[in-house]
Each structure stands twice: as structure tokens, then as C-alpha cells.
Amino acid sequence: MSRKPPTSGTIPVMAGLAFEHLAVNVSDPAAVAAWYVDHLGMTIVRRGDPPVSMHFLADAGRRAMIELYSNASAPTDIYRDLHPAQLHLAFTSADPDADTDRLVAAGATLIEHLHNPDGSHLTMLRDPWGLPIQLAKRATPML
């Protein structure tokens, strides 16, 4: 007896797929990777040779990765033009104020602090290349 795949309306649902990574095209993957390792505690899982120079970085909990690479077929470093609501990388933080101060001292730019009614504290910044990053101290953790 064959089983039909689960559906959401008329679209089949793919079960069991886990998020692996989000890829970001940057002009200098090695420099961006070094900054994320030094200041956000990420770990380089794999790296490749030029000209693409891909770097896969895992978060501190090894739950998610970002891939930083340089692909000449597409623009790089366009993230300054994006509103942080369009794209941002979010990291948990036990102390967003202290972490913001530390990241700004390392070249990040503060955009805003948000204190939500539920008690969550969210801080939006841009890394030195303009990519929006968020520090999240949730009143109720989501992961």
C-alpha cells in the first residue's frame, strides 16, 4: 500500500527537510568570516579556494549556518540598500546592550533598540559590510 505525501491545500508538503544554510554574496568572504568568528562566536565549518572563497559558518549552537562567498555573476555588498525588515541575521543575546557596545566597537553600526511589550529586547545593527544583524533577547525563547 503506497502512502500519499501530506499536502497543504493542493501543494505536497515535504516532510523532514532541515534548514542547512543561507548564502550571502560578499566582496571579501575571508574578512567577513573572520569578523563573524571573532565577534559573533561563529565557527568555520568549511572553506574553499578563490575566486569564490566560500566559507560556511555555523552558529555557536551548530543549529544553522551561513555561507559567505564571492560570485562575480551577481552583485556583492548590496545589503546597505536593504531595509533590515527585508533581510537580517538574528542571534540570541543574553545582554543586547553589552553585545551592541562590543559589536559597535568592532565596526558594526547601531540602527535601533526595540523593547517590545512582551519584554523582548531586540537590537538591529549592520555589520561593517552593511548586512543587517539582530541581537534578540526574547521574553520567551523560540529555540
XYZ file of C-alpha atoms in Angstrom:
143
model
C 0.000 0.000 0.000
C 1.506 3.350 -1.000
C 1.015 6.442 1.077
C 0.268 9.787 -0.454
C 2.522 12.656 0.636
C 0.977 15.106 3.097
C -0.491 18.188 1.483
C -1.157 21.788 2.340
C -4.218 22.508 0.241
C -3.148 21.232 -3.175
C 0.632 21.583 -2.684
C 2.513 18.489 -1.424
C 4.342 19.088 1.883
C 7.948 17.869 2.029
C 8.471 16.284 5.429
C 11.761 16.058 7.252
C 13.753 18.785 5.499
C 16.039 20.689 7.843
C 17.382 24.153 7.114
C 21.075 23.957 6.212
C 22.305 27.447 5.322
C 21.607 30.892 3.951
C 24.098 32.070 1.301
C 25.324 35.670 1.203
C 27.370 37.046 -1.699
C 30.082 39.386 -0.355
C 33.190 41.010 -1.822
C 35.640 39.581 0.752
C 34.377 36.298 2.241
C 37.533 35.707 4.306
C 37.316 39.112 6.010
C 33.581 38.829 6.667
C 34.014 35.279 8.003
C 36.828 36.392 10.320
C 34.631 39.174 11.725
C 31.732 36.777 12.384
C 34.082 34.273 14.035
C 35.824 36.906 16.173
C 32.763 38.897 17.209
C 29.713 36.609 16.967
C 31.284 33.324 18.037
C 30.646 31.522 14.765
C 32.823 28.612 13.642
C 34.176 27.984 10.155
C 32.921 24.546 9.145
C 34.297 24.544 5.598
C 36.147 26.950 3.329
C 37.058 26.972 -0.323
C 39.668 28.474 -2.586
C 39.474 31.670 -4.635
C 37.892 33.023 -6.678
C 34.671 32.011 -4.875
C 36.370 31.643 -1.450
C 33.256 30.195 0.137
C 33.151 29.994 3.929
C 30.449 28.029 5.729
C 29.979 29.334 9.273
C 27.962 27.586 11.980
C 26.382 29.431 14.879
C 27.504 28.701 18.444
C 24.783 26.064 18.872
C 25.515 24.472 15.469
C 21.816 24.791 14.603
C 22.234 26.928 11.492
C 24.871 28.058 9.022
C 25.537 30.933 6.707
C 27.639 30.633 3.579
C 29.764 33.639 2.695
C 31.146 33.589 -0.824
C 32.054 35.818 -3.739
C 30.304 35.031 -7.003
C 31.149 37.501 -9.762
C 27.922 36.705 -11.631
C 25.901 38.676 -9.057
C 26.383 41.970 -7.194
C 28.084 41.851 -3.810
C 27.690 44.017 -0.723
C 24.217 45.268 -1.679
C 22.904 44.858 1.850
C 23.275 48.515 2.872
C 20.448 49.239 0.432
C 18.074 46.761 2.094
C 15.843 47.679 4.982
C 16.603 45.353 7.923
C 12.979 44.180 7.798
C 13.765 42.730 4.341
C 16.758 40.695 5.486
C 18.716 40.279 8.682
C 20.665 37.592 10.501
C 19.411 37.168 14.061
C 21.490 35.964 17.009
C 20.358 35.331 20.569
C 21.926 37.577 23.186
C 21.716 37.447 26.965
C 22.717 41.141 27.119
C 21.900 43.071 23.918
C 23.213 46.356 25.361
C 26.668 44.970 26.169
C 26.835 42.976 22.936
C 25.810 46.058 20.944
C 28.581 48.114 22.552
C 31.112 45.363 21.787
C 29.992 44.991 18.150
C 29.908 48.746 17.522
C 33.472 48.956 18.876
C 34.358 46.226 16.337
C 32.927 48.188 13.382
C 29.191 47.458 13.394
C 26.664 50.291 13.139
C 23.718 50.577 15.504
C 20.354 51.023 13.802
C 17.906 50.765 16.702
C 16.988 49.181 20.016
C 13.448 47.821 20.328
C 11.836 46.943 23.639
C 8.661 45.022 22.887
C 5.589 44.901 25.143
C 6.204 41.190 25.830
C 9.563 42.058 27.449
C 11.748 41.084 24.493
C 14.730 43.292 23.668
C 15.776 43.391 20.006
C 18.704 45.380 18.683
C 19.287 45.947 14.978
C 22.775 46.675 13.668
C 24.719 46.436 10.427
C 27.996 44.576 10.203
C 30.951 46.509 8.717
C 29.836 45.427 5.193
C 26.259 46.613 5.685
C 24.493 43.292 6.288
C 21.778 43.748 8.934
C 22.183 41.691 12.089
C 19.803 41.478 15.001
C 20.512 40.659 18.621
C 17.487 39.067 20.252
C 16.767 38.606 23.924
C 13.300 37.075 23.811
C 10.991 37.147 26.809
C 10.109 33.591 25.778
C 12.890 31.882 23.771
C 11.741 30.398 20.467
C 14.546 27.821 20.087
